[in-house]
Tab-separated table of C-alpha atoms and ligand atoms in Angstrom:
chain	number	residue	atom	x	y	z
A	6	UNK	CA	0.000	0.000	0.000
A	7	UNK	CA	1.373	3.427	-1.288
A	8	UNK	CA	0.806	6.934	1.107
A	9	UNK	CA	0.346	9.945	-0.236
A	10	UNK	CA	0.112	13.607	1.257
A	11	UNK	CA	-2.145	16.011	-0.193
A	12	UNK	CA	-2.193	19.932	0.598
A	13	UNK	CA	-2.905	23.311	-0.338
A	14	UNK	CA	-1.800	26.516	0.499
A	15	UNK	CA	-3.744	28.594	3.011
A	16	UNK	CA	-4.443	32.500	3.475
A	17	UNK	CA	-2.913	33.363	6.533
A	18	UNK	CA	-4.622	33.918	9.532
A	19	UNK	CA	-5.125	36.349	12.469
A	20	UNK	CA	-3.142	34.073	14.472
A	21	UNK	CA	-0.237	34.707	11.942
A	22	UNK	CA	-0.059	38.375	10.498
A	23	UNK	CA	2.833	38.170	8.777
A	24	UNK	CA	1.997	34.597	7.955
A	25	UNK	CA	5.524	33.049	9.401
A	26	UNK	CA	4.944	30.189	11.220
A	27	UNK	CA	1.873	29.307	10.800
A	28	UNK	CA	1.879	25.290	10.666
A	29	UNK	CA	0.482	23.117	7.410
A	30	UNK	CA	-3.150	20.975	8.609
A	31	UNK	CA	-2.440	17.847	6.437
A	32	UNK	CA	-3.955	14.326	5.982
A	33	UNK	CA	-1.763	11.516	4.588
A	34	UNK	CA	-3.930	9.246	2.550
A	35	UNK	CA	-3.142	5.029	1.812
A	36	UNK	CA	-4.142	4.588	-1.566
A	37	UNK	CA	-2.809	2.823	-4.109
A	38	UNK	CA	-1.718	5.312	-6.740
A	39	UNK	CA	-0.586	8.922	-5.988
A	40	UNK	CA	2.545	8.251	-4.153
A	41	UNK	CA	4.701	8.072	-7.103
A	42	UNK	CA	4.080	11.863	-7.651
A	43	UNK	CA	7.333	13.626	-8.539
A	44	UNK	CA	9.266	15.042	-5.769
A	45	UNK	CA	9.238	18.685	-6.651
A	46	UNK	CA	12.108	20.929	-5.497
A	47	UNK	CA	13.507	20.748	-2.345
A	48	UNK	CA	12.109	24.005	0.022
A	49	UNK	CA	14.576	24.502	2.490
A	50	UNK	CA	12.116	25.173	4.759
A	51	UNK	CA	10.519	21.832	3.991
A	52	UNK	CA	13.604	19.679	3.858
A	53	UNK	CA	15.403	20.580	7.013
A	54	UNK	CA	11.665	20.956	9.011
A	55	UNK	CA	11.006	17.381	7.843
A	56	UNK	CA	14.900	15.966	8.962
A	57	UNK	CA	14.280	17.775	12.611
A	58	UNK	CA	10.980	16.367	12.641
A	59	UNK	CA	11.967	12.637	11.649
A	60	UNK	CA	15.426	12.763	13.812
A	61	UNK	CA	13.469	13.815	16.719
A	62	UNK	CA	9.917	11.871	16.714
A	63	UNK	CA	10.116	8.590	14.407
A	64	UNK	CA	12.742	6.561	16.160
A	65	UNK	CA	15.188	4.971	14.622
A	66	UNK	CA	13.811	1.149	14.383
A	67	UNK	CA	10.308	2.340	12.928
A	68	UNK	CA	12.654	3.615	9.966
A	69	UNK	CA	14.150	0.803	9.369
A	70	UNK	CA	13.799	-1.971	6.863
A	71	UNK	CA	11.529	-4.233	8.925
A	72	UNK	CA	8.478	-1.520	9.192
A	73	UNK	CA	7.871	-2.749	5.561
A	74	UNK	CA	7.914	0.565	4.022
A	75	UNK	CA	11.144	1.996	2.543
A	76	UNK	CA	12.092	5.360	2.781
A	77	UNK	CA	10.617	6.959	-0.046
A	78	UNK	CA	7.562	5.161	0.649
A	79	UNK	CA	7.613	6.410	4.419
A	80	UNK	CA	4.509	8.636	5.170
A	81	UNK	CA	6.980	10.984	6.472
A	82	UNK	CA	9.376	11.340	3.072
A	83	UNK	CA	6.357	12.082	1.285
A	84	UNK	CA	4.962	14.340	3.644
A	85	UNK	CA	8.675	15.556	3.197
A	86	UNK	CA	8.114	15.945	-0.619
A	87	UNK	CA	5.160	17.883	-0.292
A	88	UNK	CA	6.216	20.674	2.334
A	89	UNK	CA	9.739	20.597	0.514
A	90	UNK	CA	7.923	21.514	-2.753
A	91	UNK	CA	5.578	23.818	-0.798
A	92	UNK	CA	7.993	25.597	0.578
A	93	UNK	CA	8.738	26.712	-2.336
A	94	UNK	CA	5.968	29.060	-2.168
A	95	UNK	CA	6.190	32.576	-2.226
A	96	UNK	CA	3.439	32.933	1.167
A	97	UNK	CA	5.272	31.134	3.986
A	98	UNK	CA	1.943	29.821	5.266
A	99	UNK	CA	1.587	26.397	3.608
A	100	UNK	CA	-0.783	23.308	4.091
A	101	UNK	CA	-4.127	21.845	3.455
A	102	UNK	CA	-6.718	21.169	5.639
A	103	UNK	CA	-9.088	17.991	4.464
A	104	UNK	CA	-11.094	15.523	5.719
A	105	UNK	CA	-11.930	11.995	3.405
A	106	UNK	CA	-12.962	9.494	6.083
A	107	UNK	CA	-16.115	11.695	7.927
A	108	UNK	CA	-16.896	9.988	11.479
A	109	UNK	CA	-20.399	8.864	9.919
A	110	UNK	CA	-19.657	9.365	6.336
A	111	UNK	CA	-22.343	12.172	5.813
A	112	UNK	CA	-21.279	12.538	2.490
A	113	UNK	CA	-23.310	9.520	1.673
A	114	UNK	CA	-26.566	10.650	3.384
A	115	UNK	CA	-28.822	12.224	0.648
A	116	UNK	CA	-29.471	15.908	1.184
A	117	UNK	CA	-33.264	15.012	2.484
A	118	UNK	CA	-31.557	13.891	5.272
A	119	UNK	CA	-29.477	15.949	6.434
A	120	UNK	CA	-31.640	16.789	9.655
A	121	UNK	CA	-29.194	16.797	12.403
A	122	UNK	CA	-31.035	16.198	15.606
A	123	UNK	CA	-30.833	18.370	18.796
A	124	UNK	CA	-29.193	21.171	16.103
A	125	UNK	CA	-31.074	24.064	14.921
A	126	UNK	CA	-31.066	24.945	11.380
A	127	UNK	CA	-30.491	28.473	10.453
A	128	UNK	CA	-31.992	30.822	8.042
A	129	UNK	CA	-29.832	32.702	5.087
A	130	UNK	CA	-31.089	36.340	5.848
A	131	UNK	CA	-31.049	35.152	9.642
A	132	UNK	CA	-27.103	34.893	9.373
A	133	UNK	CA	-26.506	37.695	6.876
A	134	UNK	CA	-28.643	39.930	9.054
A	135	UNK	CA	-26.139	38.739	11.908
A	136	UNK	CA	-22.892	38.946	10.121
A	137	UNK	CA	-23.905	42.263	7.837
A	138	UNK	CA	-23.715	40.343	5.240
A	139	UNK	CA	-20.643	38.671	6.252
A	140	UNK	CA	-19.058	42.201	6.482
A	141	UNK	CA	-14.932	42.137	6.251
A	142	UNK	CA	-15.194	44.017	9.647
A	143	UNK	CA	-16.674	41.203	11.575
A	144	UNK	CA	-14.280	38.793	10.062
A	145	UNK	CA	-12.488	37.432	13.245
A	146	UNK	CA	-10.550	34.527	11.760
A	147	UNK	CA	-9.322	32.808	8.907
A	148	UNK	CA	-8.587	29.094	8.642
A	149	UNK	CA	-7.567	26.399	5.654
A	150	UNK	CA	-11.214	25.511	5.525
A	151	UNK	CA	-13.038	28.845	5.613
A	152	UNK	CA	-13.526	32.331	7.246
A	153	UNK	CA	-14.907	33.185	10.741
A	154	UNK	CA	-17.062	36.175	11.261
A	155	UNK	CA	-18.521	37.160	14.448
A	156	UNK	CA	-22.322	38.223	14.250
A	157	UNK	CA	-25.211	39.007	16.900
A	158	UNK	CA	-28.634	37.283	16.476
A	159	UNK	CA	-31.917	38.745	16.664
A	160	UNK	CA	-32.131	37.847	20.783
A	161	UNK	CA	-28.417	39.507	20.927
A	162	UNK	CA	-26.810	36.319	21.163
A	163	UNK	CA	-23.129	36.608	20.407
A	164	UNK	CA	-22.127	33.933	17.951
A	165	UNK	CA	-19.072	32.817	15.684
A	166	UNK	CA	-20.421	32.009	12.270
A	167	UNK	CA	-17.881	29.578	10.418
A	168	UNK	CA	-18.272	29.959	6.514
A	169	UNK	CA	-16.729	27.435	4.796
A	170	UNK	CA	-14.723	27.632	1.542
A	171	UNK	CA	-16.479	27.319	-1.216
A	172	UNK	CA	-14.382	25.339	-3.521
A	173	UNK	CA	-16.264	22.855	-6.007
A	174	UNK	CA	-13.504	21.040	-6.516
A	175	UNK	CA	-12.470	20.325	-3.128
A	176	UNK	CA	-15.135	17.582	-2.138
A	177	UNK	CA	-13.316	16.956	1.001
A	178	UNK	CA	-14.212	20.364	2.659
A	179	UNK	CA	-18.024	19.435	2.776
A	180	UNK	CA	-17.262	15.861	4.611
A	181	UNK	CA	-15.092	18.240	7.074
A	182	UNK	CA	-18.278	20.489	7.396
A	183	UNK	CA	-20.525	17.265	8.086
A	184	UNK	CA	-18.211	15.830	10.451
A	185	UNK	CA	-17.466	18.887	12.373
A	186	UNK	CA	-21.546	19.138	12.816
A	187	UNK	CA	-22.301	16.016	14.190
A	188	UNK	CA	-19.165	16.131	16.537
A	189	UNK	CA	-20.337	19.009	18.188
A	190	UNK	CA	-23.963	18.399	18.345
A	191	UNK	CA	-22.607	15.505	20.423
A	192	UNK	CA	-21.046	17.742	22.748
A	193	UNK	CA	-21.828	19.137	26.048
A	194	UNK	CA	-18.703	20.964	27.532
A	195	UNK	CA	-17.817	24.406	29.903
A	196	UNK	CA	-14.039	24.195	28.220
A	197	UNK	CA	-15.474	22.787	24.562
A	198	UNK	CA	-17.435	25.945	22.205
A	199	UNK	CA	-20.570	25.319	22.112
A	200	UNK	CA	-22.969	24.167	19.366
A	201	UNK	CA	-25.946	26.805	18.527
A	202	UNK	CA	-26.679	25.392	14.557
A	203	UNK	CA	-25.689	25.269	11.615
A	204	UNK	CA	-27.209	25.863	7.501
A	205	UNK	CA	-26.372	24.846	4.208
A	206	UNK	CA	-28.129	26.527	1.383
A	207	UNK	CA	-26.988	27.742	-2.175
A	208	UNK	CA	-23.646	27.479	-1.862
A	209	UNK	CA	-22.871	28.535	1.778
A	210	UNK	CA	-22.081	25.802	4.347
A	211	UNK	CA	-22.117	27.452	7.798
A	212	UNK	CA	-21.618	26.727	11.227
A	213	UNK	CA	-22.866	28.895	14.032
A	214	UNK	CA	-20.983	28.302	17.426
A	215	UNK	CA	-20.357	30.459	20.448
A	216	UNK	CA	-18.399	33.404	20.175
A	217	UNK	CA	-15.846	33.549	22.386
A	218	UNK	CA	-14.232	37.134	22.690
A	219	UNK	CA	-10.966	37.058	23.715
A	220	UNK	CA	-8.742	35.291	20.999
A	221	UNK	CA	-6.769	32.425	20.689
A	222	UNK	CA	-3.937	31.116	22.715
A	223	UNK	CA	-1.465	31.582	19.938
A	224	UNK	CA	-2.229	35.408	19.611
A	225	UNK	CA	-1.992	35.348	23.457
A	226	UNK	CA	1.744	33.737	23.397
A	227	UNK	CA	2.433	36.196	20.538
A	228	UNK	CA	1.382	39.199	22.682
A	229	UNK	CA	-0.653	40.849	19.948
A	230	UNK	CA	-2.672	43.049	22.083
A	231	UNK	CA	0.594	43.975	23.867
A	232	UNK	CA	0.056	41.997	27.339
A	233	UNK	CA	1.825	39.086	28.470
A	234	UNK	CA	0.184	36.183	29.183
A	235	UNK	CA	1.037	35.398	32.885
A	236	UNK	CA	2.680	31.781	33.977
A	237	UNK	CA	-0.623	31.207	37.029
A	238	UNK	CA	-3.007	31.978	33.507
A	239	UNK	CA	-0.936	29.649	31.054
A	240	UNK	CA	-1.469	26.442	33.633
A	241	UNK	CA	-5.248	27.037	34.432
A	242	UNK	CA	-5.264	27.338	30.389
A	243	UNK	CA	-3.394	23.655	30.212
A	244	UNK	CA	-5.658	22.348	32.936
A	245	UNK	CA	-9.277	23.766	30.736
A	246	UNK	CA	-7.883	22.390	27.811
A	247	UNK	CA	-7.143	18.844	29.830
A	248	UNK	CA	-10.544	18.608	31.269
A	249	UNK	CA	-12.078	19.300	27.933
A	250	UNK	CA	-10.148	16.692	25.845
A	251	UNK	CA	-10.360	14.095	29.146
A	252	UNK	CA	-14.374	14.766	28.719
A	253	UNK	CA	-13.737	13.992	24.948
A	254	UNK	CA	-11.878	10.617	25.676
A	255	UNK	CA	-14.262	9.399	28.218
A	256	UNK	CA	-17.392	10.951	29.165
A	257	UNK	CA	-18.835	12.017	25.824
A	258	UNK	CA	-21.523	9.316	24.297
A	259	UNK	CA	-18.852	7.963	22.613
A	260	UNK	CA	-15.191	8.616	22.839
A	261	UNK	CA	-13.849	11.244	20.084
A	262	UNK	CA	-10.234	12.050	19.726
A	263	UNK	CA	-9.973	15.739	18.435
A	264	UNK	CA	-7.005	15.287	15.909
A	265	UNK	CA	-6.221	18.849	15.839
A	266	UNK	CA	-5.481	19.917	19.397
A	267	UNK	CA	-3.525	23.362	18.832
A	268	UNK	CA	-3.143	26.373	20.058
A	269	UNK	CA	-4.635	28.770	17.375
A	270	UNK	CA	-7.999	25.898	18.120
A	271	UNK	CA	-7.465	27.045	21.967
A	272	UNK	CA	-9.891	30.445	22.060
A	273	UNK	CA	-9.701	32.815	25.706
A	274	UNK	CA	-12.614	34.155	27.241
A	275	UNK	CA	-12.290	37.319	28.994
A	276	UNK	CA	-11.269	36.275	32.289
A	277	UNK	CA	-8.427	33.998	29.732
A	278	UNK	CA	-10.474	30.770	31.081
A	279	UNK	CA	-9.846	28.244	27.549
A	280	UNK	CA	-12.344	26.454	25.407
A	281	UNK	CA	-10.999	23.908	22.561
A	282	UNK	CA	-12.651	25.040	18.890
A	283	UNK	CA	-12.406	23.526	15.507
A	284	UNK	CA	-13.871	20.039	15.454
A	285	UNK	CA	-13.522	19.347	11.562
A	286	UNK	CA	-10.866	16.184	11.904
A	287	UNK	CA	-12.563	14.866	15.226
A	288	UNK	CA	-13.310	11.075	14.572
A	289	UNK	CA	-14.890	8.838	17.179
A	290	UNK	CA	-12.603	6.443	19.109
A	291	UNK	CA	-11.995	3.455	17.184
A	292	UNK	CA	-13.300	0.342	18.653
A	293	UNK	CA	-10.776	-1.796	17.411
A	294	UNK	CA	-7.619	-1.373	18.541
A	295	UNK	CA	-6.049	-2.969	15.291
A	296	UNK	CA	-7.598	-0.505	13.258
A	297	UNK	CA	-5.985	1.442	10.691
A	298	UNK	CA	-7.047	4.738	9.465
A	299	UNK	CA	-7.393	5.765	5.410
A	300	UNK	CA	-6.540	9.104	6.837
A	301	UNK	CA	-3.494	10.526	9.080
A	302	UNK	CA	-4.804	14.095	9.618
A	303	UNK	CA	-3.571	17.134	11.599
A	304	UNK	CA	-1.030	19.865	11.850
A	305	UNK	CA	2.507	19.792	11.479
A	306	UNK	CA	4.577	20.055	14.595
A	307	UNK	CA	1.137	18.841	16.796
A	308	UNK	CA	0.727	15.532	15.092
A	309	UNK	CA	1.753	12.237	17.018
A	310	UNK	CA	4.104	10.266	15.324
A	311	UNK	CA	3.671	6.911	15.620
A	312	UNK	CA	0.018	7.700	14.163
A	313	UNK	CA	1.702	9.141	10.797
A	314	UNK	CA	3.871	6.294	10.972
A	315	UNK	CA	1.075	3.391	11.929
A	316	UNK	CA	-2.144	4.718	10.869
A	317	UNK	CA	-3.726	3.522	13.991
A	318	UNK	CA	-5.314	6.145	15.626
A	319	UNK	CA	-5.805	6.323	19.393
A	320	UNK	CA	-6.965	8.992	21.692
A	321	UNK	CA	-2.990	9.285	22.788
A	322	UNK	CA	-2.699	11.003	19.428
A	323	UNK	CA	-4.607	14.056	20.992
A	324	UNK	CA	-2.013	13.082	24.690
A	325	UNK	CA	1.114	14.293	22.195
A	326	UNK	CA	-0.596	17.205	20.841
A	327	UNK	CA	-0.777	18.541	24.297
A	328	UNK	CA	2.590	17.435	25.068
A	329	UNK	CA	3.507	19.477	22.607
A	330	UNK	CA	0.951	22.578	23.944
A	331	UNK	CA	2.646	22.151	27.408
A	332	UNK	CA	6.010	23.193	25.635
A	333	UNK	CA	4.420	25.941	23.931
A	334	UNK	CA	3.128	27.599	27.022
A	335	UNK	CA	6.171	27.187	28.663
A	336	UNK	CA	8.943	28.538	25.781
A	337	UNK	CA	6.222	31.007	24.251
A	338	UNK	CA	7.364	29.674	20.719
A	339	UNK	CA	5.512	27.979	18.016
A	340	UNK	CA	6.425	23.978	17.509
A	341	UNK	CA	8.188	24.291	14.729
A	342	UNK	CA	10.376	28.001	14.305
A	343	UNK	CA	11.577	27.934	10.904
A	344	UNK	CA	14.296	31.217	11.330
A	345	UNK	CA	15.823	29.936	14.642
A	346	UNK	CA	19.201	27.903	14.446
A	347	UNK	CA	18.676	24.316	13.485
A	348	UNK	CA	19.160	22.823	17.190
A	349	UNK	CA	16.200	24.939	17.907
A	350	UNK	CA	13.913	24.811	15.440
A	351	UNK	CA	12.098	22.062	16.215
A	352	UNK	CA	10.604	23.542	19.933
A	353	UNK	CA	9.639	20.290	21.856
A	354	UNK	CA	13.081	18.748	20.820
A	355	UNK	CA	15.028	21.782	21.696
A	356	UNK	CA	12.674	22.307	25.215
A	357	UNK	CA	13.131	18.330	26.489
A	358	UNK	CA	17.021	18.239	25.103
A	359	UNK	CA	17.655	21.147	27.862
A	360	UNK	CA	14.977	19.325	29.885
A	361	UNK	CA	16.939	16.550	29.870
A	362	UNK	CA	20.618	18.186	30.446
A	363	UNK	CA	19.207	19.953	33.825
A	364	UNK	CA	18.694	23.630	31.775
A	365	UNK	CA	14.727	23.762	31.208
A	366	UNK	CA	14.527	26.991	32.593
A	367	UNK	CA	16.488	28.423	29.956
A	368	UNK	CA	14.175	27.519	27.595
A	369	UNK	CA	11.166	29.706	29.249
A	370	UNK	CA	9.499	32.372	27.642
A	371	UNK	CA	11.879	35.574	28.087
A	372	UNK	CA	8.645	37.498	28.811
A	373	UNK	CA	8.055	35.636	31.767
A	374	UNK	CA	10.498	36.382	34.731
A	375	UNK	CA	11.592	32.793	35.974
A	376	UNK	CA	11.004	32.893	39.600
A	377	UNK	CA	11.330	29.877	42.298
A	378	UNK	CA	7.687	29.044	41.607
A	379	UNK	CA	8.050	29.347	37.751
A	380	UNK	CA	11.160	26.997	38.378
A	381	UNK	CA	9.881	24.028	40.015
A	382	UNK	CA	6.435	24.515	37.621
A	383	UNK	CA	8.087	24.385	34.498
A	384	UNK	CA	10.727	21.356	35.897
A	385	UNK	CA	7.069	19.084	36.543
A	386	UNK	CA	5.264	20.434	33.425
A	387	UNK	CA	8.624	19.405	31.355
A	388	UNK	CA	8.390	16.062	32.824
A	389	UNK	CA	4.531	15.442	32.436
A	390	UNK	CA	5.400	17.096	28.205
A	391	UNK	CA	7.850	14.434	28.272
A	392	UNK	CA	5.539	11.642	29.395
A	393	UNK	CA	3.033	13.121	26.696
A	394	UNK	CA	5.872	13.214	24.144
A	395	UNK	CA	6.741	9.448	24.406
A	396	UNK	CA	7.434	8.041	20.638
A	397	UNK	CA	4.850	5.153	21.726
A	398	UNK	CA	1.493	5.506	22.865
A	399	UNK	CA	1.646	3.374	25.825
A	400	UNK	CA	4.193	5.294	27.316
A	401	UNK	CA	2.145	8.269	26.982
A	402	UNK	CA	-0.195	9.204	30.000
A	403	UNK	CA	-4.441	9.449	29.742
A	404	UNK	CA	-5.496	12.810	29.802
A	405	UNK	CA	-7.328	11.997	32.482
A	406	UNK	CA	-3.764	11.560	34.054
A	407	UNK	CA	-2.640	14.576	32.489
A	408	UNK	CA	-5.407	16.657	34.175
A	409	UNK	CA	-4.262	14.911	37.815
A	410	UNK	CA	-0.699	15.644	37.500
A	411	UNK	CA	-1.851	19.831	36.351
A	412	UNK	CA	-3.475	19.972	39.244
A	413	UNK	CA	-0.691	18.986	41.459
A	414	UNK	CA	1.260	21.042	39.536
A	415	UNK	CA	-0.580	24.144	40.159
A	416	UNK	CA	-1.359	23.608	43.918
A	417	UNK	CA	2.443	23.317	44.412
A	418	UNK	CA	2.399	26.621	42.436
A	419	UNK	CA	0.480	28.081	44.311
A	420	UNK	CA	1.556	27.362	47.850
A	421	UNK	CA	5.422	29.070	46.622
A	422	UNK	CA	3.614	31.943	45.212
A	423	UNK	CA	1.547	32.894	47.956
A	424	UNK	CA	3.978	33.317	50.419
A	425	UNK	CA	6.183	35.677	48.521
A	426	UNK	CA	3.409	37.421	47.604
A	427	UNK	CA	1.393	37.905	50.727
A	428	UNK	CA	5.819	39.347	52.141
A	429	UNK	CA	5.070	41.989	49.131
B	23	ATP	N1	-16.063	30.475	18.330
B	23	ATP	C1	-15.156	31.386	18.044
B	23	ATP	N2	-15.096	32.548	18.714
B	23	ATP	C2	-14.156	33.476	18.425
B	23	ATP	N3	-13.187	33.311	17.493
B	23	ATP	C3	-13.172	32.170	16.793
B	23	ATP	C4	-14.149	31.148	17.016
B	23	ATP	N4	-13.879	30.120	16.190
B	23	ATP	C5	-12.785	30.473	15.495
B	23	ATP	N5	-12.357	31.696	15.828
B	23	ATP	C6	-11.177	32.397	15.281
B	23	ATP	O1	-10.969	31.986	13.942
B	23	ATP	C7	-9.696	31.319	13.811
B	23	ATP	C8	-9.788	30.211	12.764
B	23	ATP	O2	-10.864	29.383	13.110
B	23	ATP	P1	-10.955	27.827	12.811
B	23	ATP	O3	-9.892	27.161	13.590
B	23	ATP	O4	-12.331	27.420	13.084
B	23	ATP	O5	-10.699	27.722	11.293
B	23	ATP	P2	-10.029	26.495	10.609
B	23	ATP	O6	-10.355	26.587	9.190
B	23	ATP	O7	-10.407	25.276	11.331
B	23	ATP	O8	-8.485	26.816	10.900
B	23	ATP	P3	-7.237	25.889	10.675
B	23	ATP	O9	-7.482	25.132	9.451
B	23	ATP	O10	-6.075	26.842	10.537
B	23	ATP	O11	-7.153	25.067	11.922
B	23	ATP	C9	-9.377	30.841	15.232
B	23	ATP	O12	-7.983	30.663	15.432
B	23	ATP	C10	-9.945	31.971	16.065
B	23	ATP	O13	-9.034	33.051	16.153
């Protein structure tokens, strides 16, 4: 069985500005005939992201011989191929964002039925009265598979309206739409956005969520509106998102692994409490625990590498994502940082190398001052990213685990900060 990697380029986003690190949403497909596509030139960016990425995550055995697959065949070389040739872009913001395999396979439903229960169904002049007509000035985000405006409805509800690309040749996109749907109409959580409807109608595929005002993490990390986010803010933030992917794993009807946890996904209310958006590659729990995806999908630097490398999807693919979220709270940085010197471009690798060596402080965001609180914080949430970040998926924690060990975490935090604060 051949692999292949499909993407597309992407506008950039308000998470990205200047559109420079903005990470590629992929899905790696088994099918029988496109991997023998051409290898196009080789993007610096894209070689020496994909070398960092395979030294680092796929260890050495699962490249060898015995996997079955040889290197060019490797999901990873072809994903290679396609960022290398992608790279070669002139925007800097590359990738694709599909889905094939829907969790029920909507696209087969006839449009009759395409009642979702416990949903409502919105009106066209409902939304564009909401949006102004999708205005440019209540445009509040920009993803591979659409645009996000902000609107109010009729009862002054405050809602996020997701418009998706239209793009007749992209069939993919409307599975994504489906799927997204029906995950969160499942969905019941205070850290998950929350479901209000959704329409379909000439054209326009839209999704109509909670709005939730204050950004996402990413902009928060990047300081955009000029204020740091504090250390005691970035742990309740890991803790939210923890309780709302544990509720995902194991409390939810059925289990559904995310595939696409993030931090541009992660939005801030005011008060910088988290909720986890963007449910378009979520995919129930697989029963069987042989079973082998069609699809590998989510975003560069996030996704779990012994999925890529076994198709076998688990809800410890969502565990490494965080892993690598915990190291983005802590350094500030993106996961992969194409400018920086090659030892640190690839973040997690550079963060649990000086983990590792007895220097993880030096790897903390330089906006945050490392006090003896920050210290012992970041040593424990280094060594729970490292659990997280384990090549195999039983070495990884639950995120039920995960959630434990954050609590701990911040309790300890706490009882160092308080003192020194209560002497001020
Ligand atoms: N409910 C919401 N409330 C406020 N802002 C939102 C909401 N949903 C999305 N956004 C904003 O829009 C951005 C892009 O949204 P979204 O992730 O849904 O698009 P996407 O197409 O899935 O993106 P990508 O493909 O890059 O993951 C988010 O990073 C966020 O800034």
């Amino acid at each position: 069985m051949m692999k292949s990697v499909s993407g597309t380029g992407s506008a950039g986003s308000r998470s990205d500005p200047g559109g420079s690190g903005e990470l590629s949403r992929f899905s790696v497909a088994t099918t029988a005939s496109s991997a023998s596509q051409p290898s196009a030139n080789g993007g610096a960016r894209g070689i020496s992201f994909l070398d960092a990425f395979r030294s680092c995550f796929v260890p050495p055995e699962a490249r060898s011989p015995e996997n079955s697959m040889s290197d060019e065949s490797h999901p990873s070389h072809q994903l290679s191929q396609s960022l290398s040739s992608q790279g070669s872009n002139s925007g800097s913001v590359f990738g694709s964002k599909r889905s094939i395999k829907g969790m029920y396979s909507p696209m087969h439903r006839s449009s009759l039925d395409r009642e979702i229960p416990g949903s409502t169904k919105f009106s066209l002049p409902q939304i564009q009265k909401a949006t102004k007509n999708f205005s440019p000035n209540f445009k509040i985000g920009q993803g591979g598979s659409g645009t996000v405006y902000k609107g109010q409805l009729a009862d002054g509800t405050l809602v996020a309206v997701k418009r998706a690309k239209k793009n007749v040749y992209d069939k993919y996109m409307g599975r994504e739409f489906w799927n997204e749907i029906e995950t969160l109409q499942r969905i019941e959580h205070l850290n998950l956005v929350r479901f209000h409807g959704y329409l379909e109608f000439g054209g326009e595929q839209l999704i109509i969520v909670e709005y939730v005002p204050n950004g996402n993490l990413r902009e928060h990390l990047d300081c955009i509106n000029g204020k740091i986010l504090e250390f005691s803010l970035r742990l309740e933030i890991a803790i939210d998102v923890a309780h709302a992917i544990t509720y995902l794993h194991t409390y939810s009807d059925h289990p559904v692994i995310h595939r696409d946890i993030k931090s541009s996904n992660i939005l801030l209310m005011n008060n910088c409490r988290a909720k986890v958006a963007d449910f378009g590659f979520a995919k129930l729990a697989p029963t069987d625990s042989s079973h082998i995806s069609t699809q590998v999908k989510g975003t560069a630097g996030y996704l779990d590498p012994e999925y890529l490398r076994t198709y076998q999807l688990n809800e410890k693919s969502d565990v490494y994502s965080f892993g690598v979220l915990l190291v983005e709270l802590v350094t500030g940085r993106r996961p992969i940082e194409p400018k920086k010197a090659i030892i640190e471009r690839v973040t997690t690798k550079w963060a649990m190398e000086n983990f590792v060596e007895g220097n993880a402080i030096q790897t903390l965001d330089p906006n945050l001052e490392a006090t003896d609180a920050i210290n012992l914080a970041v040593e424990k949430l280094y060594e729970l990213a490292l659990q997280c970040l384990a090549p195999t998926k039983r070495n990884r924690p639950s995120m039920k685990r995960c959630a434990e060990i954050l609590w701990s975490i911040r309790k300890d935090y706490r009882e160092l900060v308080v003192p020194t604060s209560a002497m001020n």
